[in-house]
Short mmCIF file of C-alpha atoms and ligand atoms in Angstrom, two decimals:
data_model
loop_
_atom_site.label_atom_id
_atom_site.label_comp_id
_atom_site.label_asym_id
_atom_site.label_seq_id
_atom_site.Cartn_x
_atom_site.Cartn_y
_atom_site.Cartn_z
CA MET L 1 164.18 39.57 219.00
CA GLN L 2 164.75 37.44 222.43
CA ALA L 3 162.68 40.12 224.47
CA LEU L 4 159.59 39.05 221.87
CA ILE L 5 160.41 35.38 222.34
CA GLU L 6 160.43 35.47 226.09
CA GLY L 7 157.22 37.82 226.31
CA PHE L 8 155.50 35.20 224.34
CA LEU L 9 156.15 32.88 226.64
CA LYS L 10 155.05 34.62 228.86
CA PHE L 11 151.78 35.46 226.89
CA GLN L 12 151.28 32.02 226.84
CA LYS L 13 152.12 31.01 230.59
CA GLU L 14 150.47 34.00 232.47
CA ALA L 15 148.08 35.83 230.12
CA PHE L 16 146.43 33.66 227.77
CA PRO L 17 145.16 31.27 230.81
CA GLN L 18 143.04 34.35 232.30
CA ARG L 19 141.23 34.75 229.49
CA THR L 20 140.89 31.32 228.31
CA ASP L 21 137.13 32.08 227.78
CA LEU L 22 137.57 35.12 225.84
CA PHE L 23 139.56 33.79 223.86
CA LYS L 24 137.44 30.57 222.98
CA HIS L 25 134.28 33.18 222.32
CA LEU L 26 136.77 34.76 219.65
CA ALA L 27 138.49 31.93 218.18
CA THR L 28 135.39 32.32 215.49
CA THR L 29 134.04 35.32 215.94
CA GLN L 30 134.43 39.42 216.14
CA HIS L 31 132.14 42.46 216.59
CA PRO L 32 134.71 45.33 217.29
CA GLY L 33 132.57 48.21 218.07
CA THR L 34 135.45 51.19 217.02
CA LEU L 35 137.98 51.27 213.86
CA PHE L 36 141.04 53.11 215.92
CA ILE L 37 143.47 54.17 213.42
CA THR L 38 146.59 55.64 214.89
CA CYS L 39 150.01 56.15 214.17
CA SER L 40 152.76 53.51 214.27
CA ASP L 41 154.76 55.18 216.49
CA SER L 42 156.23 52.57 219.22
CA ARG L 43 155.38 54.93 221.90
CA VAL L 44 150.97 54.63 221.07
CA VAL L 45 149.69 51.60 222.10
CA PRO L 46 145.66 51.68 221.33
CA GLU L 47 144.76 48.86 223.53
CA LEU L 48 146.88 50.30 226.35
CA LEU L 49 145.50 53.23 226.10
CA THR L 50 141.92 52.76 225.80
CA GLN L 51 142.08 49.73 228.03
CA GLN L 52 140.01 47.29 225.63
CA GLU L 53 140.81 44.05 225.44
CA PRO L 54 141.32 41.69 222.36
CA GLY L 55 138.41 41.56 219.89
CA GLU L 56 137.51 45.12 220.86
CA LEU L 57 139.31 47.54 218.71
CA PHE L 58 140.05 46.98 214.94
CA VAL L 59 143.13 48.48 214.83
CA ILE L 60 144.96 50.79 210.86
CA ARG L 61 148.60 51.99 212.01
CA ASN L 62 150.84 53.76 209.57
CA ALA L 63 153.29 56.81 209.65
CA GLY L 64 150.95 59.81 210.09
CA ASN L 65 147.69 57.92 210.90
CA ILE L 66 147.12 58.63 207.30
CA VAL L 67 143.84 58.10 205.69
CA PRO L 68 144.00 58.31 201.84
CA SER L 69 141.14 60.17 200.44
CA TYR L 70 138.87 57.71 198.31
CA SER L 71 139.80 57.20 194.71
CA PRO L 72 139.65 55.06 191.73
CA HIS L 73 142.62 52.65 192.85
CA PRO L 74 141.90 52.33 196.73
CA GLY L 75 144.73 51.13 198.66
CA GLY L 76 145.33 48.86 201.76
CA VAL L 77 143.48 51.76 204.46
CA SER L 78 140.76 52.16 202.12
CA ALA L 79 140.04 48.55 201.85
CA THR L 80 140.24 48.34 205.72
CA VAL L 81 137.94 50.90 206.37
CA GLU L 82 135.50 49.50 203.91
CA TYR L 83 135.75 46.55 205.81
CA ALA L 84 135.32 47.84 209.15
CA VAL L 85 132.31 49.54 208.28
CA ALA L 86 130.40 47.76 205.66
CA VAL L 87 131.03 44.45 207.37
CA LEU L 88 131.74 44.84 210.88
CA GLY L 89 129.67 47.57 211.35
CA VAL L 90 131.79 49.83 213.54
CA THR L 91 129.72 52.57 215.19
CA ASP L 92 132.61 54.47 215.42
CA ILE L 93 135.89 55.87 214.09
CA VAL L 94 138.77 56.85 215.95
CA ILE L 95 141.69 58.98 214.26
CA CYS L 96 144.20 59.35 217.06
CA GLY L 97 147.34 61.83 216.25
CA HIS L 98 150.25 62.00 218.95
CA SER L 99 152.83 64.57 220.01
CA ASP L 100 156.41 63.86 219.14
CA CYS L 101 155.42 62.46 215.70
CA GLY L 102 158.27 62.17 213.31
CA ALA L 103 155.79 62.28 210.36
CA MET L 104 154.12 65.48 211.18
CA THR L 105 157.49 67.11 212.10
CA ALA L 106 159.22 66.25 208.90
CA VAL L 107 155.81 67.92 207.46
CA ALA L 108 155.72 70.80 209.53
CA LYS L 109 159.15 71.54 209.39
CA CYS L 110 159.36 70.85 205.49
CA THR L 111 161.94 67.95 205.94
CA CYS L 112 163.81 66.92 202.67
CA MET L 113 162.34 63.53 201.61
CA ASP L 114 164.53 62.91 198.64
CA HIS L 115 165.97 60.18 200.25
CA LEU L 116 162.95 58.85 201.10
CA PRO L 117 160.55 58.66 198.30
CA ALA L 118 158.26 56.80 199.90
CA VAL L 119 157.29 58.50 202.94
CA GLY L 120 157.86 61.69 201.21
CA SER L 121 154.56 60.42 198.37
CA TRP L 122 152.74 58.48 201.64
CA LEU L 123 152.73 62.58 203.48
CA GLN L 124 151.27 64.10 200.81
CA HIS L 125 148.02 62.99 201.72
CA ALA L 126 148.93 65.47 204.55
CA GLU L 127 148.81 68.22 202.68
CA SER L 128 146.10 70.12 203.39
CA ALA L 129 146.83 70.17 206.93
CA LYS L 130 150.45 71.46 206.03
CA VAL L 131 148.86 74.32 204.20
CA ILE L 132 146.34 75.49 206.79
CA ASN L 133 149.65 75.13 209.29
CA GLU L 134 151.66 77.20 207.16
CA SER L 135 149.45 79.90 206.96
CA ARG L 136 148.81 80.23 210.68
CA PRO L 137 151.69 82.13 213.28
CA HIS L 138 153.18 79.59 215.62
CA ALA L 139 154.92 80.65 218.76
CA SER L 140 158.02 78.26 218.39
CA GLU L 141 159.21 75.10 216.52
CA ALA L 142 157.49 72.64 218.81
CA ALA L 143 154.22 74.70 218.85
CA LYS L 144 154.27 74.50 214.84
CA VAL L 145 154.58 70.62 215.47
CA SER L 146 151.66 70.25 217.91
CA SER L 147 149.61 71.98 215.43
CA MET L 148 150.23 70.21 212.91
CA VAL L 149 149.50 67.07 214.59
CA ARG L 150 146.27 68.85 215.38
CA GLU L 151 145.44 69.57 211.78
CA ASN L 152 146.61 66.54 210.43
CA VAL L 153 144.00 64.91 212.25
CA ILE L 154 141.08 67.03 211.13
CA ALA L 155 142.27 66.76 207.34
CA GLN L 156 142.17 63.00 207.88
CA LEU L 157 138.28 63.38 209.38
CA ALA L 158 137.55 65.36 206.02
CA ASN L 159 139.56 62.43 204.32
CA ILE L 160 137.82 59.52 205.72
CA GLN L 161 134.35 61.08 204.50
CA THR L 162 134.90 60.22 200.84
CA HIS L 163 134.95 57.13 201.58
CA PRO L 164 131.94 55.59 200.17
CA SER L 165 130.87 52.96 202.72
CA VAL L 166 131.67 55.49 205.46
CA ARG L 167 129.36 58.16 203.69
CA LEU L 168 126.77 55.54 203.42
CA ALA L 169 126.68 54.87 207.13
CA ARG L 170 127.10 58.22 207.99
CA GLU L 171 123.90 58.81 206.06
CA LYS L 172 122.30 56.39 208.16
CA GLY L 173 123.33 57.60 211.34
CA LEU L 174 125.08 55.00 212.50
CA LEU L 175 128.55 56.15 212.52
CA ASN L 176 130.11 58.67 214.93
CA LEU L 177 133.96 59.89 214.14
CA HIS L 178 136.39 61.22 216.50
CA GLY L 179 139.88 62.82 216.20
CA TRP L 180 141.77 62.33 219.00
CA VAL L 181 145.61 63.73 220.32
CA TYR L 182 147.30 61.46 222.89
CA ASP L 183 149.81 63.03 224.69
CA ILE L 184 153.04 60.62 225.48
CA GLU L 185 154.39 62.10 228.14
CA THR L 186 151.25 62.95 229.90
CA GLY L 187 149.12 60.25 229.10
CA SER L 188 146.54 62.86 228.38
CA VAL L 189 143.95 62.95 225.19
CA ASP L 190 142.32 65.97 223.60
CA ALA L 191 139.81 65.73 221.17
CA LEU L 192 138.44 67.42 218.84
CA ASP L 193 134.34 68.56 219.70
CA ALA L 194 132.15 69.06 217.08
CA ASN L 195 130.45 72.25 218.50
CA SER L 196 133.78 74.67 219.16
CA HIS L 197 135.78 73.12 216.31
CA ARG L 198 138.84 73.13 219.25
CA PHE L 199 140.30 70.34 221.08
CA VAL L 200 139.80 69.88 224.26
CA ALA L 201 140.66 67.57 227.05
CA LEU L 202 138.60 64.38 227.09
CA CYS L 203 138.79 63.80 230.86
CA GLU L 204 137.20 67.04 231.38
CA TYR L 205 134.69 66.74 228.43
CA PRO L 206 134.54 62.69 227.98
CA ASP L 207 131.16 63.24 225.71
CA THR L 208 133.41 64.98 222.81
CA CYS L 209 132.74 63.50 219.58
CA ALA L 210 134.09 65.19 216.49
CA LEU L 211 131.26 64.67 214.06
CA PRO L 212 128.46 62.48 216.25
CA ALA L 213 125.90 60.36 213.94
CA ARG L 214 122.94 62.07 212.90
CA SER L 215 119.82 60.45 213.43
CA ALA L 216 118.11 58.44 210.80
CA GLU L 217 115.03 61.52 211.70
CA ALA L 218 117.25 64.36 211.91
CA ALA L 219 118.95 62.81 208.44
CA ALA L 220 115.43 63.02 206.88
ZN1 ZN E 1 153.61 59.60 214.41
#
């Protein structure tokens, strides 16, 4: 904990004075353009990975970067998605999985969750991805986990489209959906490509999008 307090003191002394104008502007308003949904894993740092400043990313983090499908009893993730889309008007949502994900490793390896009932229940939101991943051959356990991470991103992109606010923004052609997988060791990102339905290197294909916003004309 001492490291955190020392870090805060350093922030107050060094980082904050460099951004006083930004923080003064942000004191009463925020206009983030992107909702970034990723895992709680300590090694995934959205603002570092995307080089964004305060005020630029609206973030949801949980075990396994999961977005439960919309239901009559929506929870915190659903409320946060709704606020980001319907109130803040984000134009992009990124669902970002990552390498060596503990949650997806547990799902891929069918790890017994009897001693972690909350985690086990939560990870059932990745069930459709698990079923698809199980149906495919994998060269190794590591490949199976890696594939699970990708299938989970695809499944959560499907889940988020059951949310009314997302449906409406998509219908209006105002919202792009992105599926990313971040590799911790190499710092690279693979992104789901709408056309090929494959993950491609974002550095090689920076325009890659999982589900581009439909234009109003195209939707009509
Ligand atoms: Zn994770």
